[in-house]
Amino acid sequence: MRPAPGRYRPPAPAAVLRGIPGRFTSRLHDERVAAWLGIALGVSVLVSFGTGLVSHFMQQPAGWMLWPSRPVNLYRVTQGVHVIGGLATVPLLLAKLWTVYPRLWQWPPVRSLVHGAQRLLVFVLVGAALFQFVTGVLNIAYWYAFRFYFTTAHYWTAYILVGALVIHIADQWAKARRTVMTRPQDGVGRRGFLLTVAGASGVVALTTVGEAVTPLARLAVLAPRRPGTGPQDVPVNKSAAATGVTAEARDPRWRLTVTGEVAREVTLSLADLRALPQHTARLPIACVEGWSMEAVWRGVRLRDVLRLAGVADDAQVRVESLERQGLYRTSQVAPPHWHDPLTLLALGMNGAPLALDHGYPCRLIAPNRPGVMQTKWIQRLVVS
Ligand SMILES: Nc1nc2c(c(=O)[nH]1)N[C@H]1C(S)=C(S)[C@@H](COP(=O)(O)O)O[C@H]1N2
Ligand SMILES: [Mo]
């Protein structure tokens, strides 16, 4: 007799997931293992989604969004959680797929319309999850094996993943809840398996978290970028040579221009900038790829320079670098950020003049902001 749909059936003690062929003998292909891993994955995917949206909308704010410039380290934390949390989730995903993959061979493949829809949903869920993890890992490893533009694909697939996940949770909630609430009758080594998976996650986290938590930098053997590497002990993503700005950045005729909707255009040489009041700010570079590191920056407040040009309080500022092309040529600075006294046009870092690769002669550094928006080798500020 077939049980009524939706009613919970306790897992058969001898194993296992329903309807799968007998050749899958491990008793860890089990509802209870699947449920616990599913809960952990659900939490992790939702956290990754939330932190991913923060990163997306900080870089491409919708018209009504005004991001605050404080807390100073907010983006550093959300993006560290996104990337390092995402990496630590990979062992969970692999374990979950291993636990449930015998279901691929269930027979008959489709028992009813509902069952068919459930299976389709699982394929979408697994496909989207694999896509997010694989592209995410390749991206932070700087291996651009894919032809599409990473951020757009990663962003839209996130909605597919979370959409499928929400339906899957609604569908599985009662069953998973009852599975984890009832006491298991048999010991088949689930605890050991789950602890091993959790341990693998922990190892991944421990060997990457040093890219964001500087005291642990020496443990970060799996991290593509580590604090303490690079000129002035701070990592560099794009060097001056790679962007072709070396000659212009070193040219003594370099000038910073403030233009656009200003009361008066302002043109400043490096000596002019050095003659303005200098301020210090302890702020992190927090790359979208998860690595981050604090430095002590010294330079002129952006708001002081904008006031020289007579800029309206609600103005938007586009910071343009010497680069002719490239995705990170320019960045937008909204009022909360340019009014902040910690937002500097930095001329120096960690007690020395700015190294060429860190943006000499002048780079932007502002609190609570993705690294891609901390524009180096500035040439113009365009006000609108
Ligand atoms: N003009 C310009 N500025 C740029 C970039 C760039 O490619 N061009 N890269 C950005 C990225 S992705 C990061 S993480 C930071 C890194 O700053 P750093 O090299 O000083 O550590 O600079 C940002 N500023
Ligand atoms: Mo970055």
mmCIF file of C-alpha atoms and ligand atoms in Angstrom:
data_model
loop_
_atom_site.group_PDB
_atom_site.id
_atom_site.type_symbol
_atom_site.label_atom_id
_atom_site.label_comp_id
_atom_site.label_asym_id
_atom_site.label_seq_id
_atom_site.Cartn_x
_atom_site.Cartn_y
_atom_site.Cartn_z
ATOM 1 C CA MET A 1 0.000 0.000 0.000
ATOM 2 C CA ARG A 2 1.240 3.428 -0.825
ATOM 3 C CA PRO A 3 1.284 5.988 2.021
ATOM 4 C CA ALA A 4 -0.722 9.166 1.553
ATOM 5 C CA PRO A 5 1.366 11.849 -0.165
ATOM 6 C CA GLY A 6 2.934 14.339 2.187
ATOM 7 C CA ARG A 7 2.748 12.008 5.182
ATOM 8 C CA TYR A 8 6.010 11.333 6.878
ATOM 9 C CA ARG A 9 7.423 7.854 6.523
ATOM 10 C CA PRO A 10 10.263 7.062 8.883
ATOM 11 C CA PRO A 11 13.359 5.909 7.044
ATOM 12 C CA ALA A 12 13.622 2.164 6.803
ATOM 13 C CA PRO A 13 16.193 1.058 9.352
ATOM 14 C CA ALA A 14 18.318 -0.993 6.967
ATOM 15 C CA ALA A 15 19.007 2.125 4.962
ATOM 16 C CA VAL A 16 18.068 4.365 3.193
ATOM 17 C CA LEU A 17 16.419 6.539 0.686
ATOM 18 C CA ARG A 18 13.239 5.228 -0.792
ATOM 19 C CA GLY A 19 13.067 3.543 -4.152
ATOM 20 C CA ILE A 20 16.770 3.357 -4.922
ATOM 21 C CA PRO A 21 18.411 0.233 -6.236
ATOM 22 C CA GLY A 22 20.005 -2.176 -3.795
ATOM 23 C CA ARG A 23 23.525 -1.712 -5.064
ATOM 24 C CA PHE A 24 23.989 1.413 -2.949
ATOM 25 C CA THR A 25 24.874 -0.306 0.260
ATOM 26 C CA SER A 26 26.314 2.466 2.425
ATOM 27 C CA ARG A 27 23.869 3.223 5.183
ATOM 28 C CA LEU A 28 24.966 6.847 5.061
ATOM 29 C CA HIS A 29 22.765 7.358 2.003
ATOM 30 C CA ASP A 30 20.278 8.221 4.632
ATOM 31 C CA GLU A 31 17.412 10.629 5.305
ATOM 32 C CA ARG A 32 18.897 11.834 8.549
ATOM 33 C CA VAL A 33 22.294 12.661 7.069
ATOM 34 C CA ALA A 34 20.577 14.319 4.112
ATOM 35 C CA ALA A 35 18.386 16.380 6.423
ATOM 36 C CA TRP A 36 21.235 17.687 8.601
ATOM 37 C CA LEU A 37 23.393 18.535 5.613
ATOM 38 C CA GLY A 38 20.383 20.166 3.979
ATOM 39 C CA ILE A 39 19.800 22.385 7.001
ATOM 40 C CA ALA A 40 23.446 23.472 7.085
ATOM 41 C CA LEU A 41 23.431 24.124 3.339
ATOM 42 C CA GLY A 42 20.175 26.049 3.506
ATOM 43 C CA VAL A 43 21.545 28.394 6.157
ATOM 44 C CA SER A 44 24.811 28.854 4.310
ATOM 45 C CA VAL A 45 23.205 29.551 0.927
ATOM 46 C CA LEU A 46 20.852 32.131 2.430
ATOM 47 C CA VAL A 47 23.755 33.868 4.203
ATOM 48 C CA SER A 48 25.755 33.861 0.953
ATOM 49 C CA PHE A 49 22.741 35.284 -0.860
ATOM 50 C CA GLY A 50 22.289 38.128 1.615
ATOM 51 C CA THR A 51 25.952 39.073 1.687
ATOM 52 C CA GLY A 52 26.124 38.728 -2.106
ATOM 53 C CA LEU A 53 23.237 41.183 -2.520
ATOM 54 C CA VAL A 54 25.061 43.653 -0.266
ATOM 55 C CA SER A 55 28.117 43.426 -2.489
ATOM 56 C CA HIS A 56 26.119 43.706 -5.699
ATOM 57 C CA PHE A 57 24.104 46.724 -4.605
ATOM 58 C CA MET A 58 27.076 48.523 -3.085
ATOM 59 C CA GLN A 59 28.677 48.380 -6.518
ATOM 60 C CA GLN A 60 25.494 49.019 -8.498
ATOM 61 C CA PRO A 61 23.104 50.832 -6.168
ATOM 62 C CA ALA A 62 19.503 51.201 -7.301
ATOM 63 C CA GLY A 63 18.487 54.865 -7.535
ATOM 64 C CA TRP A 64 16.918 54.987 -4.087
ATOM 65 C CA MET A 65 19.791 53.298 -2.268
ATOM 66 C CA LEU A 66 22.159 55.342 -0.132
ATOM 67 C CA TRP A 67 24.803 53.181 1.502
ATOM 68 C CA PRO A 68 26.244 54.443 4.768
ATOM 69 C CA SER A 69 29.990 54.944 5.099
ATOM 70 C CA ARG A 70 29.977 53.345 8.554
ATOM 71 C CA PRO A 71 30.696 50.964 10.178
ATOM 72 C CA VAL A 72 34.109 51.233 8.583
ATOM 73 C CA ASN A 73 34.569 47.449 8.333
ATOM 74 C CA LEU A 74 31.043 46.441 7.357
ATOM 75 C CA TYR A 75 31.858 45.448 3.775
ATOM 76 C CA ARG A 76 35.032 43.752 4.907
ATOM 77 C CA VAL A 77 32.915 41.507 7.150
ATOM 78 C CA THR A 78 30.030 40.842 4.742
ATOM 79 C CA GLN A 79 32.339 39.992 1.860
ATOM 80 C CA GLY A 80 34.652 37.910 4.055
ATOM 81 C CA VAL A 81 31.594 35.917 5.161
ATOM 82 C CA HIS A 82 30.454 35.601 1.545
ATOM 83 C CA VAL A 83 33.695 34.252 0.148
ATOM 84 C CA ILE A 84 35.149 32.323 3.081
ATOM 85 C CA GLY A 85 31.722 31.045 4.134
ATOM 86 C CA GLY A 86 31.084 30.022 0.532
ATOM 87 C CA LEU A 87 34.366 28.116 0.355
ATOM 88 C CA ALA A 88 33.677 26.359 3.653
ATOM 89 C CA THR A 89 30.313 25.259 2.248
ATOM 90 C CA VAL A 90 31.898 23.275 -0.599
ATOM 91 C CA PRO A 91 32.521 20.151 1.583
ATOM 92 C CA LEU A 92 28.902 20.301 2.777
ATOM 93 C CA LEU A 93 27.626 20.408 -0.782
ATOM 94 C CA LEU A 94 29.835 17.530 -1.878
ATOM 95 C CA ALA A 95 28.753 15.438 1.117
ATOM 96 C CA LYS A 96 25.090 16.178 0.473
ATOM 97 C CA LEU A 97 25.400 15.232 -3.194
ATOM 98 C CA TRP A 98 27.155 12.003 -2.266
ATOM 99 C CA THR A 99 24.462 11.179 0.287
ATOM 100 C CA VAL A 100 21.556 11.609 -2.090
ATOM 101 C CA TYR A 101 23.018 10.701 -5.486
ATOM 102 C CA PRO A 102 21.586 7.129 -5.473
ATOM 103 C CA ARG A 103 18.231 8.849 -5.954
ATOM 104 C CA LEU A 104 19.326 9.572 -9.505
ATOM 105 C CA TRP A 105 18.706 5.884 -10.223
ATOM 106 C CA GLN A 106 15.327 5.608 -8.557
ATOM 107 C CA TRP A 107 12.800 3.580 -10.468
ATOM 108 C CA PRO A 108 10.394 4.405 -11.920
ATOM 109 C CA PRO A 109 12.014 7.805 -12.584
ATOM 110 C CA VAL A 110 8.717 9.635 -12.303
ATOM 111 C CA ARG A 111 5.898 8.310 -10.158
ATOM 112 C CA SER A 112 3.463 11.205 -10.400
ATOM 113 C CA LEU A 113 3.169 14.772 -11.534
ATOM 114 C CA VAL A 114 4.181 16.023 -8.083
ATOM 115 C CA HIS A 115 7.122 13.656 -7.959
ATOM 116 C CA GLY A 116 8.217 14.771 -11.431
ATOM 117 C CA ALA A 117 8.032 18.412 -10.382
ATOM 118 C CA GLN A 118 10.029 17.652 -7.236
ATOM 119 C CA ARG A 119 12.744 15.958 -9.242
ATOM 120 C CA LEU A 120 12.921 18.800 -11.733
ATOM 121 C CA LEU A 121 13.246 21.248 -8.858
ATOM 122 C CA VAL A 122 16.114 19.244 -7.377
ATOM 123 C CA PHE A 123 17.934 19.307 -10.720
ATOM 124 C CA VAL A 124 17.563 23.090 -10.909
ATOM 125 C CA LEU A 125 18.682 23.412 -7.290
ATOM 126 C CA VAL A 126 21.754 21.229 -7.699
ATOM 127 C CA GLY A 127 22.665 22.750 -11.065
ATOM 128 C CA ALA A 128 22.423 26.316 -9.761
ATOM 129 C CA ALA A 129 24.342 25.459 -6.583
ATOM 130 C CA LEU A 130 27.166 23.794 -8.520
ATOM 131 C CA PHE A 131 27.311 26.726 -10.910
ATOM 132 C CA GLN A 132 27.593 29.235 -8.050
ATOM 133 C CA PHE A 133 30.307 27.319 -6.231
ATOM 134 C CA VAL A 134 32.358 26.486 -9.305
ATOM 135 C CA THR A 135 32.279 29.995 -10.790
ATOM 136 C CA GLY A 136 32.893 31.557 -7.381
ATOM 137 C CA VAL A 137 35.951 29.426 -6.708
ATOM 138 C CA LEU A 138 37.367 29.901 -10.218
ATOM 139 C CA ASN A 139 36.856 33.636 -9.978
ATOM 140 C CA ILE A 140 38.758 34.112 -6.737
ATOM 141 C CA ALA A 141 41.445 31.798 -8.130
ATOM 142 C CA TYR A 142 41.781 34.207 -11.117
ATOM 143 C CA TRP A 143 41.046 31.428 -13.561
ATOM 144 C CA TYR A 144 38.562 32.965 -15.984
ATOM 145 C CA ALA A 145 37.814 29.735 -17.797
ATOM 146 C CA PHE A 146 34.277 30.813 -18.626
ATOM 147 C CA ARG A 147 33.298 33.079 -21.500
ATOM 148 C CA PHE A 148 30.466 34.922 -19.783
ATOM 149 C CA TYR A 149 30.885 37.866 -17.452
ATOM 150 C CA PHE A 150 31.229 36.415 -13.960
ATOM 151 C CA THR A 151 29.398 38.958 -11.812
ATOM 152 C CA THR A 152 26.293 39.086 -14.009
ATOM 153 C CA ALA A 153 26.020 35.300 -14.234
ATOM 154 C CA HIS A 154 26.737 34.779 -10.531
ATOM 155 C CA TYR A 155 24.173 37.442 -9.616
ATOM 156 C CA TRP A 156 21.282 36.108 -11.710
ATOM 157 C CA THR A 157 21.960 32.466 -10.910
ATOM 158 C CA ALA A 158 21.730 33.401 -7.225
ATOM 159 C CA TYR A 159 18.024 34.192 -7.705
ATOM 160 C CA ILE A 160 17.447 30.861 -9.451
ATOM 161 C CA LEU A 161 19.267 29.059 -6.648
ATOM 162 C CA VAL A 162 17.406 30.807 -3.865
ATOM 163 C CA GLY A 163 14.060 30.483 -5.651
ATOM 164 C CA ALA A 164 14.549 26.728 -6.010
ATOM 165 C CA LEU A 165 15.857 26.514 -2.442
ATOM 166 C CA VAL A 166 12.829 28.267 -0.959
ATOM 167 C CA ILE A 167 10.434 25.868 -2.748
ATOM 168 C CA HIS A 168 12.600 22.912 -1.712
ATOM 169 C CA ILE A 169 12.582 24.048 1.934
ATOM 170 C CA ALA A 170 8.809 24.515 1.889
ATOM 171 C CA ASP A 171 8.465 21.047 0.362
ATOM 172 C CA GLN A 172 10.874 19.282 2.716
ATOM 173 C CA TRP A 173 10.367 21.266 5.913
ATOM 174 C CA ALA A 174 7.958 18.952 7.739
ATOM 175 C CA LYS A 175 9.824 15.811 6.748
ATOM 176 C CA ALA A 176 13.276 17.163 7.635
ATOM 177 C CA ARG A 177 11.978 18.516 10.905
ATOM 178 C CA ARG A 178 10.538 15.195 11.944
ATOM 179 C CA THR A 179 13.616 13.348 10.790
ATOM 180 C CA VAL A 180 15.971 15.392 12.923
ATOM 181 C CA MET A 181 13.574 15.513 15.897
ATOM 182 C CA THR A 182 13.073 11.759 16.208
ATOM 183 C CA ARG A 183 15.716 9.684 17.905
ATOM 184 C CA PRO A 184 17.597 7.399 15.541
ATOM 185 C CA GLN A 185 17.027 3.705 16.252
ATOM 186 C CA ASP A 186 20.293 2.520 14.778
ATOM 187 C CA GLY A 187 23.842 3.725 14.899
ATOM 188 C CA VAL A 188 25.259 3.651 11.392
ATOM 189 C CA GLY A 189 28.099 6.107 11.924
ATOM 190 C CA ARG A 190 26.166 9.198 10.951
ATOM 191 C CA ARG A 191 27.690 11.270 13.698
ATOM 192 C CA GLY A 192 31.208 10.403 12.632
ATOM 193 C CA PHE A 193 30.403 11.179 9.003
ATOM 194 C CA LEU A 194 28.806 14.518 9.798
ATOM 195 C CA LEU A 195 31.677 15.465 12.101
ATOM 196 C CA THR A 196 34.160 14.620 9.353
ATOM 197 C CA VAL A 197 32.277 16.837 6.904
ATOM 198 C CA ALA A 198 32.124 19.639 9.480
ATOM 199 C CA GLY A 199 35.857 19.164 10.069
ATOM 200 C CA ALA A 200 36.557 19.477 6.343
ATOM 201 C CA SER A 201 34.571 22.732 6.292
ATOM 202 C CA GLY A 202 36.552 23.941 9.277
ATOM 203 C CA VAL A 203 39.859 23.158 7.585
ATOM 204 C CA VAL A 204 38.821 25.080 4.462
ATOM 205 C CA ALA A 205 37.776 28.038 6.619
ATOM 206 C CA LEU A 206 40.972 27.948 8.675
ATOM 207 C CA THR A 207 43.242 27.821 5.621
ATOM 208 C CA THR A 208 41.494 30.757 3.921
ATOM 209 C CA VAL A 209 40.260 33.035 6.709
ATOM 210 C CA GLY A 210 43.766 34.509 7.091
ATOM 211 C CA GLU A 211 43.200 36.436 3.856
ATOM 212 C CA ALA A 212 40.759 38.617 5.810
ATOM 213 C CA VAL A 213 41.898 38.163 9.422
ATOM 214 C CA THR A 214 45.471 39.361 9.233
ATOM 215 C CA PRO A 215 46.843 37.657 12.398
ATOM 216 C CA LEU A 216 45.938 34.309 10.776
ATOM 217 C CA ALA A 217 47.654 35.178 7.485
ATOM 218 C CA ARG A 218 50.276 32.470 7.917
ATOM 219 C CA LEU A 219 47.589 29.772 7.950
ATOM 220 C CA ALA A 220 46.047 31.015 4.712
ATOM 221 C CA VAL A 221 47.769 28.438 2.519
ATOM 222 C CA LEU A 222 44.679 27.975 0.328
ATOM 223 C CA ALA A 223 43.969 31.690 -0.115
ATOM 224 C CA PRO A 224 44.908 33.229 -3.457
ATOM 225 C CA ARG A 225 45.840 36.561 -1.797
ATOM 226 C CA ARG A 226 47.541 36.945 1.550
ATOM 227 C CA PRO A 227 48.187 39.978 3.731
ATOM 228 C CA GLY A 228 51.865 40.830 3.945
ATOM 229 C CA THR A 229 52.505 40.084 0.260
ATOM 230 C CA GLY A 230 52.929 42.838 -2.327
ATOM 231 C CA PRO A 231 54.518 46.277 -2.193
ATOM 232 C CA GLN A 232 54.308 47.966 1.240
ATOM 233 C CA ASP A 233 53.122 44.583 2.577
ATOM 234 C CA VAL A 234 49.642 44.982 1.063
ATOM 235 C CA PRO A 235 48.426 42.755 -1.812
ATOM 236 C CA VAL A 236 47.816 44.227 -5.260
ATOM 237 C CA ASN A 237 45.179 43.023 -7.714
ATOM 238 C CA LYS A 238 46.021 45.089 -10.777
ATOM 239 C CA SER A 239 49.507 46.515 -11.067
ATOM 240 C CA ALA A 240 50.385 49.762 -12.815
ATOM 241 C CA ALA A 241 52.191 47.779 -15.508
ATOM 242 C CA ALA A 242 49.148 45.571 -16.139
ATOM 243 C CA THR A 243 46.936 48.622 -16.625
ATOM 244 C CA GLY A 244 49.477 50.570 -18.705
ATOM 245 C CA VAL A 245 49.461 53.691 -16.536
ATOM 246 C CA THR A 246 53.097 53.659 -15.407
ATOM 247 C CA ALA A 247 54.420 56.490 -17.598
ATOM 248 C CA GLU A 248 51.509 58.845 -16.969
ATOM 249 C CA ALA A 249 51.436 58.143 -13.240
ATOM 250 C CA ARG A 250 55.145 58.951 -12.942
ATOM 251 C CA ASP A 251 54.953 62.042 -15.165
ATOM 252 C CA PRO A 252 55.718 65.235 -13.173
ATOM 253 C CA ARG A 253 53.091 66.972 -15.313
ATOM 254 C CA TRP A 254 50.409 64.827 -13.650
ATOM 255 C CA ARG A 255 47.465 66.911 -12.407
ATOM 256 C CA LEU A 256 44.238 66.183 -10.558
ATOM 257 C CA THR A 257 41.260 68.017 -12.073
ATOM 258 C CA VAL A 258 37.888 68.614 -10.440
ATOM 259 C CA THR A 259 35.325 69.242 -13.125
ATOM 260 C CA GLY A 260 31.632 68.859 -14.067
ATOM 261 C CA GLU A 261 28.975 70.684 -12.028
ATOM 262 C CA VAL A 262 31.376 72.775 -9.983
ATOM 263 C CA ALA A 263 31.444 76.463 -9.068
ATOM 264 C CA ARG A 264 35.045 76.607 -10.338
ATOM 265 C CA GLU A 265 37.264 74.016 -11.979
ATOM 266 C CA VAL A 266 40.229 73.099 -9.872
ATOM 267 C CA THR A 267 43.545 71.685 -11.068
ATOM 268 C CA LEU A 268 46.051 70.480 -8.490
ATOM 269 C CA SER A 269 49.589 69.223 -8.826
ATOM 270 C CA LEU A 270 51.008 66.674 -6.425
ATOM 271 C CA ALA A 271 52.782 69.535 -4.615
ATOM 272 C CA ASP A 272 49.442 71.379 -4.315
ATOM 273 C CA LEU A 273 47.834 68.294 -2.791
ATOM 274 C CA ARG A 274 50.711 67.912 -0.341
ATOM 275 C CA ALA A 275 50.274 71.546 0.671
ATOM 276 C CA LEU A 276 46.634 70.990 1.704
ATOM 277 C CA PRO A 277 45.831 69.793 5.263
ATOM 278 C CA GLN A 278 46.893 66.137 5.594
ATOM 279 C CA HIS A 279 44.855 63.564 7.519
ATOM 280 C CA THR A 280 45.307 59.966 8.570
ATOM 281 C CA ALA A 281 42.766 57.131 8.317
ATOM 282 C CA ARG A 282 43.114 53.499 9.340
ATOM 283 C CA LEU A 283 40.985 51.702 6.750
ATOM 284 C CA PRO A 284 40.889 48.310 5.041
ATOM 285 C CA ILE A 285 41.124 47.437 1.393
ATOM 286 C CA ALA A 286 38.328 44.861 1.182
ATOM 287 C CA CYS A 287 38.390 43.128 -2.182
ATOM 288 C CA VAL A 288 35.229 41.548 -3.588
ATOM 289 C CA GLU A 289 37.270 38.371 -3.811
ATOM 290 C CA GLY A 290 37.257 38.128 -0.026
ATOM 291 C CA TRP A 291 40.771 39.171 0.924
ATOM 292 C CA SER A 292 41.102 42.302 2.978
ATOM 293 C CA MET A 293 43.759 44.149 4.854
ATOM 294 C CA GLU A 294 43.957 47.257 6.926
ATOM 295 C CA ALA A 295 46.468 50.025 6.279
ATOM 296 C CA VAL A 296 47.164 53.487 7.618
ATOM 297 C CA TRP A 297 46.503 55.946 4.841
ATOM 298 C CA ARG A 298 47.579 59.555 4.676
ATOM 299 C CA GLY A 299 46.348 62.267 2.371
ATOM 300 C CA VAL A 300 43.802 64.976 1.690
ATOM 301 C CA ARG A 301 40.131 64.679 2.611
ATOM 302 C CA LEU A 302 38.026 64.267 -0.513
ATOM 303 C CA ARG A 303 35.492 66.739 0.898
ATOM 304 C CA ASP A 304 38.195 69.427 1.278
ATOM 305 C CA VAL A 305 39.104 69.146 -2.407
ATOM 306 C CA LEU A 306 35.442 69.132 -3.483
ATOM 307 C CA ARG A 307 34.820 72.258 -1.381
ATOM 308 C CA LEU A 308 37.677 74.029 -3.165
ATOM 309 C CA ALA A 309 35.671 73.478 -6.332
ATOM 310 C CA GLY A 310 32.420 74.637 -4.690
ATOM 311 C CA VAL A 311 30.388 71.443 -4.934
ATOM 312 C CA ALA A 312 26.744 71.053 -3.816
ATOM 313 C CA ASP A 313 26.198 68.952 -0.667
ATOM 314 C CA ASP A 314 24.156 66.335 -2.516
ATOM 315 C CA ALA A 315 26.518 65.990 -5.457
ATOM 316 C CA GLN A 316 27.577 62.639 -6.898
ATOM 317 C CA VAL A 317 31.242 62.288 -7.745
ATOM 318 C CA ARG A 318 32.779 60.052 -10.371
ATOM 319 C CA VAL A 319 36.418 59.239 -9.687
ATOM 320 C CA GLU A 320 38.335 58.570 -12.904
ATOM 321 C CA SER A 321 41.724 56.947 -13.144
ATOM 322 C CA LEU A 322 44.466 57.319 -15.721
ATOM 323 C CA GLU A 323 43.381 54.025 -17.250
ATOM 324 C CA ARG A 324 41.843 54.288 -20.709
ATOM 325 C CA GLN A 325 39.744 51.167 -20.338
ATOM 326 C CA GLY A 326 39.111 48.403 -17.888
ATOM 327 C CA LEU A 327 36.204 47.673 -15.584
ATOM 328 C CA TYR A 328 37.710 49.442 -12.592
ATOM 329 C CA ARG A 329 38.679 52.643 -14.377
ATOM 330 C CA THR A 330 36.107 54.709 -12.507
ATOM 331 C CA SER A 331 33.956 54.577 -9.406
ATOM 332 C CA GLN A 332 31.054 56.572 -8.011
ATOM 333 C CA VAL A 333 31.198 58.302 -4.651
ATOM 334 C CA ALA A 334 27.828 59.236 -3.136
ATOM 335 C CA PRO A 335 27.350 61.996 -0.517
ATOM 336 C CA PRO A 336 27.578 59.783 2.616
ATOM 337 C CA HIS A 337 31.014 58.650 1.498
ATOM 338 C CA TRP A 338 32.478 61.929 0.304
ATOM 339 C CA HIS A 339 31.271 63.813 3.364
ATOM 340 C CA ASP A 340 32.965 61.267 5.620
ATOM 341 C CA PRO A 341 36.167 62.721 7.150
ATOM 342 C CA LEU A 342 37.845 59.316 6.708
ATOM 343 C CA THR A 343 37.459 59.409 2.924
ATOM 344 C CA LEU A 344 40.839 60.428 1.571
ATOM 345 C CA LEU A 345 42.642 61.109 -1.633
ATOM 346 C CA ALA A 346 45.558 59.118 -0.314
ATOM 347 C CA LEU A 347 49.118 60.136 -1.124
ATOM 348 C CA GLY A 348 50.766 57.797 1.351
ATOM 349 C CA MET A 349 50.306 54.489 3.086
ATOM 350 C CA ASN A 350 51.852 52.848 6.153
ATOM 351 C CA GLY A 351 54.266 55.719 6.680
ATOM 352 C CA ALA A 352 55.646 55.925 3.125
ATOM 353 C CA PRO A 353 54.583 57.601 -0.117
ATOM 354 C CA LEU A 354 52.079 55.506 -2.068
ATOM 355 C CA ALA A 355 53.748 52.800 -4.147
ATOM 356 C CA LEU A 356 53.042 52.948 -7.865
ATOM 357 C CA ASP A 357 51.044 49.698 -7.691
ATOM 358 C CA HIS A 358 48.889 51.070 -4.879
ATOM 359 C CA GLY A 359 47.846 54.053 -6.960
ATOM 360 C CA TYR A 360 50.615 56.674 -6.967
ATOM 361 C CA PRO A 361 50.330 59.610 -7.235
ATOM 362 C CA CYS A 362 46.853 59.599 -5.707
ATOM 363 C CA ARG A 363 44.162 57.014 -4.943
ATOM 364 C CA LEU A 364 40.784 56.945 -3.281
ATOM 365 C CA ILE A 365 40.357 55.238 0.083
ATOM 366 C CA ALA A 366 36.972 55.327 1.827
ATOM 367 C CA PRO A 367 35.332 53.399 4.686
ATOM 368 C CA ASN A 368 32.798 50.582 4.117
ATOM 369 C CA ARG A 369 33.358 50.162 0.402
ATOM 370 C CA PRO A 370 34.362 47.322 -1.940
ATOM 371 C CA GLY A 371 38.009 47.290 -3.065
ATOM 372 C CA VAL A 372 37.015 47.658 -6.724
ATOM 373 C CA MET A 373 35.650 51.088 -5.847
ATOM 374 C CA GLN A 374 38.876 52.306 -4.210
ATOM 375 C CA THR A 375 40.127 53.782 -7.473
ATOM 376 C CA LYS A 376 43.885 54.032 -7.976
ATOM 377 C CA TRP A 377 45.923 56.445 -10.185
ATOM 378 C CA ILE A 378 43.240 59.161 -10.039
ATOM 379 C CA GLN A 379 43.199 61.771 -12.767
ATOM 380 C CA ARG A 380 39.812 63.466 -12.572
ATOM 381 C CA LEU A 381 36.868 64.005 -10.235
ATOM 382 C CA VAL A 382 33.698 64.595 -12.247
ATOM 383 C CA VAL A 383 30.848 66.121 -10.247
ATOM 384 C CA SER A 384 27.153 65.777 -11.125
HETATM 385 N N1 LIG B 1 42.302 52.369 -11.425
HETATM 386 C C1 LIG B 1 42.135 51.177 -10.794
HETATM 387 N N2 LIG B 1 41.871 51.147 -9.484
HETATM 388 C C2 LIG B 1 41.686 49.979 -8.839
HETATM 389 C C3 LIG B 1 41.781 48.740 -9.519
HETATM 390 C C4 LIG B 1 42.054 48.788 -10.910
HETATM 391 O O1 LIG B 1 42.159 47.754 -11.598
HETATM 392 N N3 LIG B 1 42.240 50.010 -11.518
HETATM 393 N N4 LIG B 1 41.586 47.558 -8.824
HETATM 394 C C5 LIG B 1 40.725 47.665 -7.642
HETATM 395 C C6 LIG B 1 40.643 46.451 -6.846
HETATM 396 S S1 LIG B 1 39.813 45.144 -7.526
HETATM 397 C C7 LIG B 1 41.110 46.399 -5.546
HETATM 398 S S2 LIG B 1 40.813 45.064 -4.581
HETATM 399 C C8 LIG B 1 41.934 47.497 -4.988
HETATM 400 C C9 LIG B 1 43.244 46.947 -4.507
HETATM 401 O O2 LIG B 1 44.041 47.957 -4.013
HETATM 402 P P1 LIG B 1 45.580 47.694 -3.772
HETATM 403 O O3 LIG B 1 46.148 47.168 -5.062
HETATM 404 O O4 LIG B 1 46.155 48.983 -3.352
HETATM 405 O O5 LIG B 1 45.686 46.660 -2.676
HETATM 406 O O6 LIG B 1 42.167 48.509 -5.929
HETATM 407 C C10 LIG B 1 41.091 48.840 -6.742
HETATM 408 N N5 LIG B 1 41.419 50.015 -7.515
HETATM 409 MO MO MO B 2 39.300 43.737 -5.805
#
